[in-house]
Short mmCIF file of C-alpha atoms in Angstrom, two decimals:
data_model
loop_
_atom_site.label_atom_id
_atom_site.label_comp_id
_atom_site.label_asym_id
_atom_site.label_seq_id
_atom_site.Cartn_x
_atom_site.Cartn_y
_atom_site.Cartn_z
CA MET A 1 174.07 70.27 -98.21
CA ASP A 2 170.97 71.60 -96.43
CA GLN A 3 169.10 71.92 -99.70
CA LYS A 4 169.94 68.32 -100.60
CA THR A 5 168.79 67.14 -97.18
CA ASN A 6 165.57 69.14 -97.51
CA THR A 7 164.94 67.73 -100.97
CA VAL A 8 165.38 64.13 -99.83
CA ALA A 9 163.27 64.74 -96.71
CA SER A 10 160.52 66.45 -98.71
CA ILE A 11 160.35 63.51 -101.12
CA LEU A 12 160.07 61.09 -98.20
CA PHE A 13 157.30 63.19 -96.65
CA MET A 14 155.42 63.36 -99.97
CA VAL A 15 155.65 59.63 -100.69
CA THR A 16 154.64 58.78 -97.11
CA GLY A 17 151.67 61.16 -97.31
CA MET A 18 150.53 59.78 -100.66
CA ALA A 19 150.96 56.20 -99.44
CA THR A 20 148.78 56.99 -96.41
CA VAL A 21 146.02 58.57 -98.52
CA GLY A 22 146.26 55.95 -101.26
CA VAL A 23 145.80 53.11 -98.77
CA ILE A 24 143.03 54.51 -96.55
CA ASP A 25 140.86 55.75 -99.43
CA ASN A 26 140.34 52.12 -100.45
CA PHE A 27 138.30 51.57 -97.30
CA ILE A 28 135.55 53.96 -98.42
CA THR A 29 134.00 50.77 -99.79
CA TYR A 30 133.23 49.67 -96.21
CA ILE A 31 131.78 53.06 -95.27
CA ALA A 32 129.62 53.45 -98.39
CA VAL A 33 127.58 50.32 -97.60
CA GLU A 34 126.00 52.01 -94.55
CA VAL A 35 126.22 55.81 -94.66
CA SER A 36 125.77 58.37 -97.42
CA LEU A 37 128.49 60.47 -99.00
CA TRP A 38 127.12 63.51 -97.14
CA GLN A 39 127.03 61.80 -93.75
CA PHE A 40 130.56 60.50 -94.28
CA HIS A 41 131.95 63.98 -94.93
CA PHE A 42 129.95 65.46 -92.05
CA LEU A 43 131.17 62.88 -89.52
CA ARG A 44 134.75 62.85 -90.81
CA SER A 45 134.97 66.65 -90.64
CA MET A 46 133.34 66.70 -87.17
CA ILE A 47 136.32 64.64 -86.03
CA ALA A 48 139.02 66.31 -88.13
CA VAL A 49 138.27 70.01 -87.58
CA PRO A 50 138.46 70.01 -83.74
CA VAL A 51 141.67 67.95 -83.95
CA ILE A 52 143.33 70.46 -86.31
CA VAL A 53 142.15 73.54 -84.41
CA SER A 54 142.98 72.16 -80.95
CA PHE A 55 146.44 71.02 -81.97
CA GLY A 56 147.03 74.29 -83.80
CA LEU A 57 146.15 76.35 -80.74
CA MET A 58 148.42 74.23 -78.55
CA VAL A 59 151.47 74.64 -80.78
CA GLY A 60 150.78 78.26 -81.76
CA TRP A 61 149.95 77.81 -85.45
CA THR A 62 148.32 80.65 -87.38
CA LEU A 63 144.71 79.54 -87.84
CA ARG A 64 143.09 82.75 -89.04
CA PRO A 65 142.95 83.26 -92.83
CA LEU A 66 144.29 86.63 -93.95
CA ARG A 67 141.66 87.03 -96.70
CA ILE A 68 138.33 85.30 -96.14
CA LEU A 69 136.79 85.49 -99.63
CA PRO A 70 139.82 84.25 -101.62
CA VAL A 71 140.28 81.37 -99.18
CA LEU A 72 136.57 80.56 -99.39
CA GLY A 73 136.72 80.57 -103.20
CA ARG A 74 139.73 78.25 -103.19
CA ASN A 75 138.05 75.92 -100.70
CA MET A 76 134.87 75.78 -102.78
CA PHE A 77 136.80 74.31 -105.71
CA LEU A 78 138.65 71.77 -103.56
CA SER A 79 135.50 70.77 -101.64
CA GLY A 80 133.69 70.13 -104.92
CA ALA A 81 136.62 68.03 -106.12
CA MET A 82 136.62 65.90 -102.97
CA PHE A 83 132.86 65.36 -102.98
CA VAL A 84 133.09 64.06 -106.56
CA TYR A 85 136.22 62.02 -105.75
CA PHE A 86 134.77 60.31 -102.67
CA GLY A 87 131.39 59.97 -104.38
CA CYS A 88 133.02 58.07 -107.23
CA LEU A 89 134.86 55.79 -104.81
CA GLY A 90 131.48 54.33 -103.87
CA PHE A 91 130.99 53.08 -107.43
CA PHE A 92 134.24 52.93 -109.39
CA PRO A 93 137.63 51.24 -108.82
CA ILE A 94 140.03 53.53 -106.98
CA SER A 95 142.60 53.31 -109.79
CA ALA A 96 140.08 54.85 -112.20
CA VAL A 97 138.98 57.56 -109.75
CA ALA A 98 142.59 58.46 -108.89
CA ALA A 99 143.43 58.61 -112.59
CA GLY A 100 140.62 61.11 -113.10
CA LEU A 101 141.82 63.21 -110.15
CA PHE A 102 145.38 63.21 -111.48
CA THR A 103 144.37 64.89 -114.71
CA ALA A 104 144.71 67.98 -112.48
CA PRO A 105 148.39 68.79 -113.35
CA VAL A 106 147.54 68.76 -117.05
CA LEU A 107 144.45 70.92 -116.47
CA VAL A 108 146.38 73.28 -114.17
CA MET A 109 148.70 73.99 -117.08
CA PHE A 110 145.81 75.11 -119.31
CA ILE A 111 143.97 77.03 -116.57
CA ASP A 112 147.13 78.82 -115.48
CA ALA A 113 147.97 79.67 -119.11
CA VAL A 114 144.56 81.32 -119.62
CA TRP A 115 144.60 82.96 -116.17
CA SER A 116 148.13 84.36 -116.58
CA ARG A 117 147.92 84.83 -120.36
CA ARG A 118 151.00 82.70 -120.76
CA ARG A 119 152.03 80.65 -123.76
CA ILE A 120 152.00 76.83 -123.70
CA GLY A 121 154.85 75.42 -125.75
CA PRO A 122 154.54 72.45 -128.13
CA ILE A 123 156.30 69.98 -125.80
CA ARG A 124 153.95 70.59 -122.88
CA LEU A 125 150.93 70.67 -125.21
CA ALA A 126 151.84 67.30 -126.73
CA THR A 127 152.56 65.92 -123.26
CA ALA A 128 149.16 67.11 -122.02
CA CYS A 129 147.37 65.29 -124.85
CA LEU A 130 149.37 62.15 -124.07
CA GLY A 131 148.46 62.43 -120.38
CA PHE A 132 144.75 62.62 -121.18
CA LEU A 133 145.13 59.54 -123.38
CA GLY A 134 146.73 57.78 -120.40
CA THR A 135 143.70 58.68 -118.27
CA LEU A 136 141.36 57.17 -120.86
CA LEU A 137 143.43 53.98 -120.88
CA VAL A 138 142.93 53.62 -117.12
CA LEU A 139 139.23 54.52 -117.23
CA LYS A 140 138.18 52.29 -120.11
CA PRO A 141 139.65 48.93 -119.05
CA ASP A 142 138.44 49.31 -115.45
CA MET A 143 134.94 50.53 -116.21
CA GLY A 144 133.97 48.24 -119.05
CA GLY A 145 133.94 50.65 -121.94
CA LEU A 146 134.17 54.42 -122.08
CA SER A 147 131.04 56.56 -121.74
CA TRP A 148 130.19 60.04 -120.52
CA ALA A 149 129.46 58.65 -117.04
CA ASN A 150 132.97 57.22 -116.92
CA LEU A 151 134.42 60.72 -117.25
CA ILE A 152 132.87 61.89 -113.97
CA PRO A 153 136.15 61.32 -112.07
CA VAL A 154 137.81 63.75 -114.50
CA SER A 155 135.48 66.51 -113.23
CA ALA A 156 137.11 66.04 -109.82
CA GLY A 157 140.46 66.64 -111.52
CA LEU A 158 139.09 69.81 -113.14
CA MET A 159 137.87 71.29 -109.84
CA TYR A 160 141.07 70.18 -108.10
CA ALA A 161 143.06 71.97 -110.80
CA PHE A 162 141.06 75.19 -110.34
CA GLY A 163 141.63 74.89 -106.58
CA ASN A 164 145.38 74.50 -107.05
CA VAL A 165 145.59 77.53 -109.34
CA ALA A 166 143.42 79.54 -106.94
CA THR A 167 145.76 78.57 -104.10
CA ARG A 168 148.67 80.13 -106.00
CA LYS A 169 146.82 83.17 -107.31
CA TRP A 170 144.55 84.06 -104.40
CA CYS A 171 146.10 82.60 -101.25
CA GLU A 172 149.74 83.70 -101.26
CA GLY A 173 150.96 84.25 -97.70
CA GLU A 174 148.15 82.22 -96.12
CA SER A 175 149.03 79.68 -93.44
CA ALA A 176 148.85 76.10 -94.71
CA VAL A 177 147.04 75.11 -91.52
CA ALA A 178 144.49 77.91 -91.97
CA LEU A 179 143.80 76.62 -95.48
CA LEU A 180 143.47 73.05 -94.22
CA TRP A 181 141.07 73.59 -91.33
CA SER A 182 138.92 76.07 -93.25
CA TYR A 183 138.66 73.61 -96.14
CA MET A 184 137.64 70.80 -93.78
CA PHE A 185 135.14 73.14 -92.09
CA LEU A 186 133.53 73.89 -95.46
CA MET A 187 133.31 70.14 -96.11
CA LEU A 188 131.54 69.83 -92.75
CA ILE A 189 129.01 72.50 -93.74
CA PHE A 190 128.30 70.93 -97.15
CA GLY A 191 128.00 67.51 -95.54
CA ALA A 192 125.57 68.89 -92.95
CA LEU A 193 123.43 70.53 -95.65
CA GLY A 194 123.24 67.22 -97.51
CA VAL A 195 122.35 65.35 -94.31
CA VAL A 196 119.59 67.84 -93.43
CA TYR A 197 118.13 67.76 -96.95
CA LEU A 198 118.07 63.95 -97.01
CA TYR A 199 116.48 63.91 -93.55
CA PHE A 200 113.44 65.77 -94.90
CA TYR A 201 113.58 64.35 -98.44
CA PRO A 202 115.16 60.90 -98.14
CA GLY A 203 116.11 59.08 -101.31
CA ASN A 204 116.88 55.46 -102.07
CA PRO A 205 118.11 53.88 -98.80
CA ASP A 206 120.38 51.59 -100.81
CA SER A 207 122.13 54.47 -102.58
CA TYR A 208 125.41 55.93 -101.30
CA LEU A 209 124.40 59.33 -102.72
CA THR A 210 120.79 59.61 -101.52
CA ARG A 211 120.65 57.54 -98.33
CA ALA A 212 119.15 59.36 -95.32
CA TRP A 213 120.90 59.55 -91.94
CA VAL A 214 121.60 56.21 -90.31
CA TRP A 215 123.42 55.40 -87.08
CA PRO A 216 126.64 53.69 -88.23
CA SER A 217 127.69 50.32 -86.88
CA ALA A 218 130.77 50.07 -84.69
CA SER A 219 132.90 48.89 -87.63
CA VAL A 220 131.86 51.82 -89.84
CA TRP A 221 132.52 54.27 -86.99
CA MET A 222 135.98 52.74 -86.75
CA TRP A 223 136.63 53.29 -90.48
CA ILE A 224 135.34 56.87 -90.33
CA VAL A 225 137.66 57.67 -87.41
CA ILE A 226 140.57 55.98 -89.21
CA GLN A 227 139.76 57.99 -92.35
CA ALA A 228 139.64 61.26 -90.40
CA VAL A 229 142.86 60.68 -88.47
CA PHE A 230 144.97 59.19 -91.23
CA SER A 231 143.78 61.67 -93.86
CA LEU A 232 145.00 64.44 -91.55
CA ILE A 233 148.31 62.63 -91.12
CA GLY A 234 148.65 62.13 -94.87
CA ILE A 235 147.77 65.73 -95.67
CA GLY A 236 150.13 66.89 -92.92
CA PHE A 237 153.01 64.97 -94.51
CA ILE A 238 152.13 66.42 -97.93
CA MET A 239 152.03 69.98 -96.54
CA LYS A 240 155.38 69.42 -94.82
CA ALA A 241 156.85 68.21 -98.11
CA TYR A 242 155.85 71.42 -99.87
CA LEU A 243 157.10 73.56 -97.00
CA ILE A 244 160.66 72.17 -97.02
CA GLY A 245 161.13 71.12 -100.65
CA GLU A 246 161.21 72.56 -104.15
CA VAL A 247 157.62 72.50 -105.41
CA THR A 248 158.50 71.47 -108.97
CA TYR A 249 160.30 68.33 -107.88
CA VAL A 250 158.15 67.44 -104.89
CA SER A 251 154.92 67.57 -106.92
CA ILE A 252 156.22 64.81 -109.19
CA PHE A 253 155.96 62.34 -106.31
CA GLU A 254 152.23 63.02 -105.87
CA TYR A 255 151.78 60.43 -108.60
CA SER A 256 152.96 57.71 -106.23
CA MET A 257 149.37 57.68 -104.91
CA LEU A 258 148.27 55.95 -108.13
CA ILE A 259 150.68 53.13 -107.40
CA PHE A 260 149.79 52.79 -103.70
CA ALA A 261 146.04 53.01 -104.32
CA SER A 262 146.05 50.47 -107.16
CA THR A 263 148.33 48.06 -105.32
CA THR A 264 146.20 48.18 -102.16
CA ALA A 265 143.01 47.60 -104.17
CA TRP A 266 144.66 44.63 -105.87
CA VAL A 267 145.93 43.05 -102.63
CA LEU A 268 142.81 43.64 -100.52
CA PHE A 269 139.95 43.41 -103.00
CA GLY A 270 141.40 41.73 -106.08
CA ASP A 271 140.75 44.80 -108.24
CA ARG A 272 143.25 44.09 -111.00
CA LEU A 273 144.26 46.57 -113.65
CA GLY A 274 144.48 45.24 -117.16
CA PRO A 275 147.62 45.71 -119.28
CA LEU A 276 146.23 48.91 -120.82
CA GLY A 277 145.47 50.24 -117.35
CA PHE A 278 149.10 49.78 -116.28
CA VAL A 279 150.23 51.49 -119.47
CA GLY A 280 147.84 54.36 -118.71
CA ILE A 281 149.19 54.83 -115.18
CA GLY A 282 152.73 54.86 -116.56
CA VAL A 283 151.76 57.47 -119.15
CA ILE A 284 150.09 59.67 -116.49
CA ILE A 285 153.17 59.53 -114.26
CA VAL A 286 155.57 60.34 -117.11
CA THR A 287 153.26 63.16 -118.24
CA GLY A 288 153.24 64.72 -114.77
CA ILE A 289 157.03 64.55 -114.52
CA VAL A 290 157.54 66.21 -117.91
CA ILE A 291 155.00 68.97 -117.22
CA ALA A 292 156.49 69.66 -113.77
CA ILE A 293 160.01 69.95 -115.18
CA ARG A 294 159.04 71.94 -118.26
CA SER A 295 156.90 74.35 -116.22
CA ASN A 296 160.11 76.17 -115.25
CA VAL A 297 161.15 76.58 -118.88
CA ALA A 298 159.96 79.85 -120.41
CA GLU A 299 159.78 78.69 -124.03
CA ASP A 300 159.15 74.98 -124.48
#
């Protein structure tokens, strides 16, 4: 009975967390018109890190990583993934960027197989190929034809996949909160380095990637604060889901972000997916479910 309750609760936490992230990430569009990618991450992390650490100290969470270098390595992969992900949100529809990020479960399967020297069965291999095809279906209709530049969001999925595998292989026994604040702190450092570089060597002031430091307007400050707070809430729900639920089943519901992100973009900005894009999202979701279930099968 407890396990059933935990499973249902973990699914609710996961879907709520993914809904939160899927909705708020749409508003990067408002932030990107004024500040650079680097300034966004610097300011967001300046808000998020003290909140995590202060709350953690108050409630007695374990904030100190047990092994600094493995945690740093894991955070490097995830930071790279998020810089690419949020960088792409300044240029591409969120449905396409999210589709690229969610190639991660397919890529995790290959990375983990090489890392652990484990066989990939024909069912999962065929499913992986189908999942990549689904990603292309989302990318091509939304971006006006497939090119190498259109595959940039997939690189976020690749780094995210490496980060997920590194979490399992290098960070066993680490506190989830220690991983979260240290990851956000690394994002703060990278953001600060980008801000300092662009201060001395400013680029195109109209470019989200190369714009030098500017003082944000009140509305952009509001969106940055909302992003910081609600991203922490969303990630907190996701962490809670993994803490109380079975990972294999809970991870399936990560794909709900594709639905929430695409629906929000459609309602707020009129970013409509074409028929092939909807087919692609469906294929990606089915692919993730099959891979998650078959991952527990030794010979598939």
